[in-house]
PDB file of C-alpha atoms in Angstrom:
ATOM      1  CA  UNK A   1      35.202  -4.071 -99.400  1.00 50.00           C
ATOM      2  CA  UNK A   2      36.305  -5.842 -96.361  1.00 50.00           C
ATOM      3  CA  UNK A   3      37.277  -3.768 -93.295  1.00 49.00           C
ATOM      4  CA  UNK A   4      40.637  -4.793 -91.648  1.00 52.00           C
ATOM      5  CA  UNK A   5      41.436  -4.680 -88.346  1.00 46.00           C
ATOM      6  CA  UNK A   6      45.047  -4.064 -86.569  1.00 51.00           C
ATOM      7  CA  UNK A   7      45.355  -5.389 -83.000  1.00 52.00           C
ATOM      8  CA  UNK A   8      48.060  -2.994 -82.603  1.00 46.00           C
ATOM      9  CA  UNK A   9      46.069  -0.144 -83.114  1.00 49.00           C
ATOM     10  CA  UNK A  10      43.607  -1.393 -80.713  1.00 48.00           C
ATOM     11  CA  UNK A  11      46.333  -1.874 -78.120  1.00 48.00           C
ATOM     12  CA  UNK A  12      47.952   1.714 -78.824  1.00 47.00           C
ATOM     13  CA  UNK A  13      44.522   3.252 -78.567  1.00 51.00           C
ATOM     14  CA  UNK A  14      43.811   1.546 -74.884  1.00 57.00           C
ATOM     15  CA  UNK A  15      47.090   3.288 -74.088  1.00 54.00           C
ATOM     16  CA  UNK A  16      46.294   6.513 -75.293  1.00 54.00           C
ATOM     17  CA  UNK A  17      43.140   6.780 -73.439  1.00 52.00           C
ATOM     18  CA  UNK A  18      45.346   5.099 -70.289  1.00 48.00           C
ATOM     19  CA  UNK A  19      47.181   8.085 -70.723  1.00 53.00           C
ATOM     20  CA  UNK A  20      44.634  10.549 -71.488  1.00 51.00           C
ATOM     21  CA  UNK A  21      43.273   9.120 -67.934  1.00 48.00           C
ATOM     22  CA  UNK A  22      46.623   9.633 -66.192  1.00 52.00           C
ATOM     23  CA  UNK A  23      47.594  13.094 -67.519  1.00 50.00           C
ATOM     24  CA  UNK A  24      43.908  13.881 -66.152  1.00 52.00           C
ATOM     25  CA  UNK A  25      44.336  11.918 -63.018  1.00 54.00           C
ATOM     26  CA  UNK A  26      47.439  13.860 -62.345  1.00 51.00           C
ATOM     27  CA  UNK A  27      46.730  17.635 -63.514  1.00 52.00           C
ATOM     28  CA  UNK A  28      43.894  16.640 -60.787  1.00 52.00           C
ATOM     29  CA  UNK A  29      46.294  15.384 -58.155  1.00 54.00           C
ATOM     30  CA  UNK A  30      48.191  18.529 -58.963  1.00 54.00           C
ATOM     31  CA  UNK A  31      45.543  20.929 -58.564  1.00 63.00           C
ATOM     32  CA  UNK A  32      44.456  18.935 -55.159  1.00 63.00           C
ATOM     33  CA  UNK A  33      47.831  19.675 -53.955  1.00 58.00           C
ATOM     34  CA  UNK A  34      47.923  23.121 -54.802  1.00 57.00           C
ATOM     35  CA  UNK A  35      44.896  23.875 -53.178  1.00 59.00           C
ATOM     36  CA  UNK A  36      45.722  21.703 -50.013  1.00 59.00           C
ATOM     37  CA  UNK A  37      49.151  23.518 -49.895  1.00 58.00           C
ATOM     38  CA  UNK A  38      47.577  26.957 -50.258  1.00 59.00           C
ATOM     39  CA  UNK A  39      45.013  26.147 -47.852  1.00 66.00           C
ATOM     40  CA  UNK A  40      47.602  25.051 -45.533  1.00 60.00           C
ATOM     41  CA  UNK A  41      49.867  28.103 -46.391  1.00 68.00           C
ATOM     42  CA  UNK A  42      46.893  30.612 -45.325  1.00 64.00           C
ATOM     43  CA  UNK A  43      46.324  28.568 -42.056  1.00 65.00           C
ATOM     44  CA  UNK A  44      50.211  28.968 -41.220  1.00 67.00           C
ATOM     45  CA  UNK A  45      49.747  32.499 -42.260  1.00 59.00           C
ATOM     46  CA  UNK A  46      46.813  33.044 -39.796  1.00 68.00           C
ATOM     47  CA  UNK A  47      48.443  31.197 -37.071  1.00 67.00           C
ATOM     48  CA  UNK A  48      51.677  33.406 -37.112  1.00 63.00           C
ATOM     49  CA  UNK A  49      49.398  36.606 -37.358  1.00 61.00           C
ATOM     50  CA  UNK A  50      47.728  35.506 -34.128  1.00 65.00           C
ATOM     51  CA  UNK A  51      50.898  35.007 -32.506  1.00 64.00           C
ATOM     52  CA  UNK A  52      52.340  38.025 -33.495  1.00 59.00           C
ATOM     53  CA  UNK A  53      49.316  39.833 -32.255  1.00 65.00           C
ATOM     54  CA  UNK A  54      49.518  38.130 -28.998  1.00 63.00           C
ATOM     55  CA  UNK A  55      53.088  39.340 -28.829  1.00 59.00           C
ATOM     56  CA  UNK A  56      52.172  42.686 -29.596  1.00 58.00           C
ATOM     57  CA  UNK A  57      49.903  42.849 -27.231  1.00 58.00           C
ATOM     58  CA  UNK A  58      51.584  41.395 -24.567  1.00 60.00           C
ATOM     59  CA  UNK A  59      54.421  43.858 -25.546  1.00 54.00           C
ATOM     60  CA  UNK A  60      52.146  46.462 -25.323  1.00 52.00           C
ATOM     61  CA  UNK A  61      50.485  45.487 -21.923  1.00 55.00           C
ATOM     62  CA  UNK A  62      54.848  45.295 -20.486  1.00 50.00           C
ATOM     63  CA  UNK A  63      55.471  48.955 -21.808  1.00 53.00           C
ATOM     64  CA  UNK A  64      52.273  50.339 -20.211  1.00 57.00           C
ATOM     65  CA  UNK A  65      53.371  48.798 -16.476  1.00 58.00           C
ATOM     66  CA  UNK A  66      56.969  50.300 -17.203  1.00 57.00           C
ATOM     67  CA  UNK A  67      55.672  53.392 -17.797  1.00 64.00           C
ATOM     68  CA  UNK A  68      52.758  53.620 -15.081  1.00 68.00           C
ATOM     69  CA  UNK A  69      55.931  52.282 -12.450  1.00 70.00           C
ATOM     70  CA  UNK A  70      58.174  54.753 -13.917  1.00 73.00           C
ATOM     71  CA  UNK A  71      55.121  57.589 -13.570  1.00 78.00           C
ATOM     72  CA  UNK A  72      54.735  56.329  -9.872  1.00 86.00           C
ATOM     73  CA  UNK A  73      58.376  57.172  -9.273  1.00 88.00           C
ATOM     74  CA  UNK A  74      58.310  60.363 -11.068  1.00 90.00           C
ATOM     75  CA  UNK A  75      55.276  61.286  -8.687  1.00 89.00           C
ATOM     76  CA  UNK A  76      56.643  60.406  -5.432  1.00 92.00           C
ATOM     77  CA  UNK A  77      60.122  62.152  -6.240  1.00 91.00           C
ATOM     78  CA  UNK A  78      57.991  65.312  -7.067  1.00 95.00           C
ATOM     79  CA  UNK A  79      54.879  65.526  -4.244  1.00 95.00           C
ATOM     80  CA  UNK A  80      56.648  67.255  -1.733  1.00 96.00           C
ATOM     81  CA  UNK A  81      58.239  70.074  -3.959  1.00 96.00           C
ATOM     82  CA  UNK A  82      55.212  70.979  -5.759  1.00 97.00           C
ATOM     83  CA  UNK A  83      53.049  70.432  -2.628  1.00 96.00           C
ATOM     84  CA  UNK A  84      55.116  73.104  -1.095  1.00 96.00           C
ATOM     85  CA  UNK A  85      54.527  75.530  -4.371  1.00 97.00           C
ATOM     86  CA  UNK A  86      50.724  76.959  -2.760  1.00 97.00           C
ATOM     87  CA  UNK A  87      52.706  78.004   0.457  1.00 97.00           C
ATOM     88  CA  UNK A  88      55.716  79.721  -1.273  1.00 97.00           C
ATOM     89  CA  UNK A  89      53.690  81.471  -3.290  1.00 98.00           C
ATOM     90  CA  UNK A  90      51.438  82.400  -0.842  1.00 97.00           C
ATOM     91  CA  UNK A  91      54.652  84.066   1.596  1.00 97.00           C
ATOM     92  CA  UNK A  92      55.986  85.414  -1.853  1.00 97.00           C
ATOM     93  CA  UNK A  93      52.339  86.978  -2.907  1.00 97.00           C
ATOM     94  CA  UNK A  94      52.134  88.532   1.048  1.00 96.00           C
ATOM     95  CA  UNK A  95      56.302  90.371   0.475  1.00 96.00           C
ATOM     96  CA  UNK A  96      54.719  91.405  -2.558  1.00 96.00           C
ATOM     97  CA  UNK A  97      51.710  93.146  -0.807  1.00 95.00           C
ATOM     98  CA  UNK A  98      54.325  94.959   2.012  1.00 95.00           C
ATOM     99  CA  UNK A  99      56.606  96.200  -0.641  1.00 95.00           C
ATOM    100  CA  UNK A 100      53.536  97.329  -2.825  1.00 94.00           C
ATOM    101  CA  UNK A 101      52.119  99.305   0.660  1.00 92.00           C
ATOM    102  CA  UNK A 102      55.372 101.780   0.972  1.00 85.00           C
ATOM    103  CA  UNK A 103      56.448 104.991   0.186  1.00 87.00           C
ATOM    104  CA  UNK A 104      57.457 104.089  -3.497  1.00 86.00           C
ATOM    105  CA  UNK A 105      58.718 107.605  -4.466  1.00 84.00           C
ATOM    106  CA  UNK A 106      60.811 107.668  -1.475  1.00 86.00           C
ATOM    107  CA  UNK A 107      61.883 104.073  -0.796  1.00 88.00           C
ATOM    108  CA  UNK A 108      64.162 103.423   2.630  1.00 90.00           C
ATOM    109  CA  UNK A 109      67.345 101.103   2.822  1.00 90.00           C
ATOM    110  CA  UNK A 110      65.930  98.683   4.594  1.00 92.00           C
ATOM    111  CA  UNK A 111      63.031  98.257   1.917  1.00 94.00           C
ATOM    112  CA  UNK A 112      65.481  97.821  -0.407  1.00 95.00           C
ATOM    113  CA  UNK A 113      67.007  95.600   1.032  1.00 95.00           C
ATOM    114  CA  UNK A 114      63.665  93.696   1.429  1.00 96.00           C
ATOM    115  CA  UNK A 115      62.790  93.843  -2.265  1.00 96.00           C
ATOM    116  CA  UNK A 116      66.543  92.468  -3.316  1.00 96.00           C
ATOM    117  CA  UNK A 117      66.236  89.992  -0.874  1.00 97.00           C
ATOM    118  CA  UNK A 118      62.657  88.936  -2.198  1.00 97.00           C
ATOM    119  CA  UNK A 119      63.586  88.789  -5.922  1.00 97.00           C
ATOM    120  CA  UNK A 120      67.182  87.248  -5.286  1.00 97.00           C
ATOM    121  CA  UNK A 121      65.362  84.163  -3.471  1.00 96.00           C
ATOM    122  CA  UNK A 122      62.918  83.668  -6.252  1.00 96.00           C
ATOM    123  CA  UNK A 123      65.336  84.379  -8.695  1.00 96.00           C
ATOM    124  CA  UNK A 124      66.121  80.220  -8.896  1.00 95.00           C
ATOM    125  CA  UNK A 125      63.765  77.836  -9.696  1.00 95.00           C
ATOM    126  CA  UNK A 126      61.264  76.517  -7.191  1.00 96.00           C
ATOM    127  CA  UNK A 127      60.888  73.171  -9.068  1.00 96.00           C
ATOM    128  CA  UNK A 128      64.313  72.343  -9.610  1.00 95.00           C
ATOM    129  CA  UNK A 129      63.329  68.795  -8.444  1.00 94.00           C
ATOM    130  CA  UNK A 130      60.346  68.745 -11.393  1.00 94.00           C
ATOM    131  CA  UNK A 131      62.949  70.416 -13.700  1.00 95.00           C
ATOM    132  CA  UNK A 132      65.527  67.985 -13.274  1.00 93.00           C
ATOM    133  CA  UNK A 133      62.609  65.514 -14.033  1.00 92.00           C
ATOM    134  CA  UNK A 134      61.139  67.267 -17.134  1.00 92.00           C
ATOM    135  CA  UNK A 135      61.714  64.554 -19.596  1.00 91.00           C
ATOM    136  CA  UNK A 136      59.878  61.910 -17.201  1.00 92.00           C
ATOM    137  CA  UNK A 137      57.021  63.570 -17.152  1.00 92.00           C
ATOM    138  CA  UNK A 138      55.411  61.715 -20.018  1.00 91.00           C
ATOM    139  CA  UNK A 139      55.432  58.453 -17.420  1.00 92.00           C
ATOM    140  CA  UNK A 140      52.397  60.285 -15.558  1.00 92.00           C
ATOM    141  CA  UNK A 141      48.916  60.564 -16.411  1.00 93.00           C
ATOM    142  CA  UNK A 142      48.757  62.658 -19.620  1.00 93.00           C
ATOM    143  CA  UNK A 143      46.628  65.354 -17.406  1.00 95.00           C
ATOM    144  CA  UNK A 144      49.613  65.720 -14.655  1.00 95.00           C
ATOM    145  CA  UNK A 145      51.928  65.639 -16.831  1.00 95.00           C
ATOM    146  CA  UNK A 146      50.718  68.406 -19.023  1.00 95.00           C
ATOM    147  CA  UNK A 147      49.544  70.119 -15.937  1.00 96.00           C
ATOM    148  CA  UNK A 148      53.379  69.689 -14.297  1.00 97.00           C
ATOM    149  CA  UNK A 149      55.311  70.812 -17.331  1.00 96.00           C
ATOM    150  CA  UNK A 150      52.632  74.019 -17.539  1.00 97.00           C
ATOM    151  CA  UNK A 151      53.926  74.634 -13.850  1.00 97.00           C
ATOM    152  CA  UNK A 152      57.991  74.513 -14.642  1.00 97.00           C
ATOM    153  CA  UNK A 153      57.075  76.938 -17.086  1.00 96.00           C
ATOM    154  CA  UNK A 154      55.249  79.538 -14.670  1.00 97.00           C
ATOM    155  CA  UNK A 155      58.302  78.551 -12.317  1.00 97.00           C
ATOM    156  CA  UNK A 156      61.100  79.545 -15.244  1.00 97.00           C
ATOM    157  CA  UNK A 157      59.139  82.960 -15.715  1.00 97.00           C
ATOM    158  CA  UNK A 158      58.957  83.753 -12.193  1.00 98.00           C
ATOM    159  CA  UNK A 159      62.877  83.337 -12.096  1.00 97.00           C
ATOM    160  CA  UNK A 160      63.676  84.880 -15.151  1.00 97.00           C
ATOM    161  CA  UNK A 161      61.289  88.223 -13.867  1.00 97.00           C
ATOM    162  CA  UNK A 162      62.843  88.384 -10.474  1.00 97.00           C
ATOM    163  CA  UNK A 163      66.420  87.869 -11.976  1.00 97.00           C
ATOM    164  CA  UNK A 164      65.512  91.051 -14.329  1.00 96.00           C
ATOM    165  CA  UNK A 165      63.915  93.096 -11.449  1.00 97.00           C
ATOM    166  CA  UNK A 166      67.074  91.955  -9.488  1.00 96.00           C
ATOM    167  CA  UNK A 167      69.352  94.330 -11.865  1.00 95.00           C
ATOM    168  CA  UNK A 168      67.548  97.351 -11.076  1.00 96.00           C
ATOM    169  CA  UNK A 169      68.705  96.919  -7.294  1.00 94.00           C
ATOM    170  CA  UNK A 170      71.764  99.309  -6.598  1.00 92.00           C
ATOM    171  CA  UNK A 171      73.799 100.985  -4.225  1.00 90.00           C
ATOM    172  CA  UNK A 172      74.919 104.820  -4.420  1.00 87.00           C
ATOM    173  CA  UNK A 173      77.233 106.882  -2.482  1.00 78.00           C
ATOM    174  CA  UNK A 174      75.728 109.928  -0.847  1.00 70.00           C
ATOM    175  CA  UNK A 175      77.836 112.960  -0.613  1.00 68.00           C
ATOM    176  CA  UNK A 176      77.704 115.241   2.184  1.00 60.00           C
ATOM    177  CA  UNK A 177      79.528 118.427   3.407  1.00 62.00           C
ATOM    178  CA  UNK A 178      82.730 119.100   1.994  1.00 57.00           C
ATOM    179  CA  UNK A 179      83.011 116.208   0.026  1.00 56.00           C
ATOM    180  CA  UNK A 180      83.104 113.404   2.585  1.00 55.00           C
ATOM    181  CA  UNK A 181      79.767 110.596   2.066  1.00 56.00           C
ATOM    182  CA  UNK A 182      77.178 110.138   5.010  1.00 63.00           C
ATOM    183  CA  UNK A 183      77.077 106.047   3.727  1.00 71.00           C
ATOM    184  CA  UNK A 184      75.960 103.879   0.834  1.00 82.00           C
ATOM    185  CA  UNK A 185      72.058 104.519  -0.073  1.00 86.00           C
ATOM    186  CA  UNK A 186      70.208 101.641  -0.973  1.00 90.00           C
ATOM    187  CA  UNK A 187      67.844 102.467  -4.743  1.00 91.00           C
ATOM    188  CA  UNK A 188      65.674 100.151  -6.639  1.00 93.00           C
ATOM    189  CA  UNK A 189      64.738 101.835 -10.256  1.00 93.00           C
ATOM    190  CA  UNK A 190      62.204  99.123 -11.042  1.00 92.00           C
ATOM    191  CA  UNK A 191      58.453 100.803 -11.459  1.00 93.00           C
ATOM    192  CA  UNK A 192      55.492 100.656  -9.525  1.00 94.00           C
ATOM    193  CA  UNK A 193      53.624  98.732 -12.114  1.00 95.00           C
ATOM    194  CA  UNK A 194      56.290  96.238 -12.911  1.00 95.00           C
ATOM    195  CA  UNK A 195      56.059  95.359  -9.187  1.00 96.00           C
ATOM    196  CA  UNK A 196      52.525  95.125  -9.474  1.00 96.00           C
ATOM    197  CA  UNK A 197      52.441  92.765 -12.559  1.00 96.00           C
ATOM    198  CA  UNK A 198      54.980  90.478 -10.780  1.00 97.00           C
ATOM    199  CA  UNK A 199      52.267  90.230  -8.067  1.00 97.00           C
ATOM    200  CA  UNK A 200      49.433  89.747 -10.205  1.00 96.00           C
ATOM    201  CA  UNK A 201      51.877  86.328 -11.825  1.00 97.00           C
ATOM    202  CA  UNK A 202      52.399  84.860  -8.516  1.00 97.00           C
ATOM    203  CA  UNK A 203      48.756  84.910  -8.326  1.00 96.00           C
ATOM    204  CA  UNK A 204      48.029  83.260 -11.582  1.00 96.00           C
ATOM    205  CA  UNK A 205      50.917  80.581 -11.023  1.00 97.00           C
ATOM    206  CA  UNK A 206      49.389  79.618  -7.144  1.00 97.00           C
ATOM    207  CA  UNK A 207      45.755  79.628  -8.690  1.00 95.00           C
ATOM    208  CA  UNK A 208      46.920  76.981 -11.525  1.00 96.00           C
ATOM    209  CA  UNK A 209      49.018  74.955  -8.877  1.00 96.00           C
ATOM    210  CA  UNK A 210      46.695  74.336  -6.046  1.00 96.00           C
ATOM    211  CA  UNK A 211      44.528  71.823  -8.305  1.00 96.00           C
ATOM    212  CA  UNK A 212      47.765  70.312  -9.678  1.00 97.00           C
ATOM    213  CA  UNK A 213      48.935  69.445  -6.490  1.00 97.00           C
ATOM    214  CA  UNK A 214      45.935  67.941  -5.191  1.00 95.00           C
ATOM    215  CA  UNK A 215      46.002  65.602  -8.521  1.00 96.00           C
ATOM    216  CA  UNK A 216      49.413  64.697  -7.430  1.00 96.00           C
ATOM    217  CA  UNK A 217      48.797  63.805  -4.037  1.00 96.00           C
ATOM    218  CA  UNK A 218      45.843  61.908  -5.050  1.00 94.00           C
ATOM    219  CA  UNK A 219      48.090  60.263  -7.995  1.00 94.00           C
ATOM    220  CA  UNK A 220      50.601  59.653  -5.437  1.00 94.00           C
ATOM    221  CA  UNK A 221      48.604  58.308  -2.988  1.00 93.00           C
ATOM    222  CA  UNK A 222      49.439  60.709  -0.395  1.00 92.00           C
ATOM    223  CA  UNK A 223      47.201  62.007   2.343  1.00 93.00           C
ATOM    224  CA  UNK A 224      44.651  65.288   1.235  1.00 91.00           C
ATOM    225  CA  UNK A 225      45.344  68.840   2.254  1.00 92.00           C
ATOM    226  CA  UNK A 226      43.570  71.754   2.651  1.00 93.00           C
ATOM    227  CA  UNK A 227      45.163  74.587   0.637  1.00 94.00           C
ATOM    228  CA  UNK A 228      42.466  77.182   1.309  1.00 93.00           C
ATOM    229  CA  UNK A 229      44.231  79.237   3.298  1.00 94.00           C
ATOM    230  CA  UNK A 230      46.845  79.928   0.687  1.00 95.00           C
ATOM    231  CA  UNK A 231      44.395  80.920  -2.303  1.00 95.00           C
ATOM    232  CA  UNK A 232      45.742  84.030  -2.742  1.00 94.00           C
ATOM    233  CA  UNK A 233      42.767  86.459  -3.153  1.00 85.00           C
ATOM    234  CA  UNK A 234      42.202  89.033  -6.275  1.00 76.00           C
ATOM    235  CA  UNK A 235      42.272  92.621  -4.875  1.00 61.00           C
ATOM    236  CA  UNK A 236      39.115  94.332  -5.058  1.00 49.00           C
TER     237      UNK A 236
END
């Protein structure tokens, strides 16, 4: 039997192959591409990452001088008010001492008149610089800070106890013959002990500020002082 042959089918299967070749050239090309473009994608990707990291950090590196200049500020508005806490204390710890050393069952005018006067000038704040300042306080070291706010909170006691001790300051009428008065008769009704405690706090609020304010000075730059003279001592 003799075999024929078709030229056209020859020509149609160089085609097909041709095309075979092409569709495999190009799901190639395409494959290139998508890697080249997802290549190129990640290295965009990495780039902007960078930058934004370099942005954040540079950011980050702003907010930390804004807050150290804003702490600086904070420090210098405050050094002299709390540098002047170990010597009020001190003068407040030494009226507490005299009023402590008197006749307490049988208390005089003019010792009365000392002990209102006493609690009426401690009965505001002695920080009202560092109170007006309280939510600044964050700007400073994390230490002074802390160490500042714990001091407006001794401060705020210390008022609030003197303003209490304050009310039981009075003034009575004595009677004498025949119903006239000899004069007004100064009384305080507060105890003994309550006097005593209210010592015993100055105490604990000068021993916790002394240290404080030498960290502020030295924050502050300010000269060094010598507190010792205004420890206040425990009693033996």
């Amino acid at each position: 039997m003799a075999i024929e042959f078709c030229p056209l089918d020859a020509v149609w299967g160089n085609w097909a192959d041709w095309a075979a070749v092409l569709v495999g050239s190009a799901a190639a090309g395409g494959t290139i591409w998508v890697a080249w473009l997802a290549r190129d994608t990640s290295e965009r990707a990495t780039k902007i990452a960078e930058e934004a990291k370099k942005i954040a950090a540079q950011q980050h590196g702003e907010a930390v001088q804004v807050r150290e200049a804003n702490g600086r500020i904070v420090g210098r508005l405050l050094v002299h008010e709390v540098s002047e806490l170990p010597v009020k204390l001190f003068s407040l710890h030494e009226r507490c001492l005299r009023i402590l050393s008197g006749d307490w069952d049988s208390l005089k005018n003019r010792e009365v008149d000392f002990i209102e006067d006493t609690l009426r000038k401690h009965s505001v704040s002695l920080m009202p610089g560092a109170e007006m300042s309280a939510d600044r306080l964050h700007n400073l070291p994390e230490e002074l800070g802390n160490d500042l706010a714990v001091l407006i909170g001794y401060s705020r006691t210390l008022s609030s106890m003197s303003e209490e001790m304050l009310q039981q300051v009075y003034t009575v009428e004595t009677p004498g013959r025949l119903g006239s008065f000899v004069g007004p008769r100064r009384m305080y009704s507060g105890s003994k002990e309550a006097m005593q405690n209210y010592s015993k706090y100055v105490q604990m609020f000068s021993t916790y500020c002394i240290p404080t304010v030498a960290m502020l000075r030295e924050f502050t730059g300010s000269d060094p002082h010598d507190f010792s003279r205004f420890v206040i001592k425990t009693a033996e």
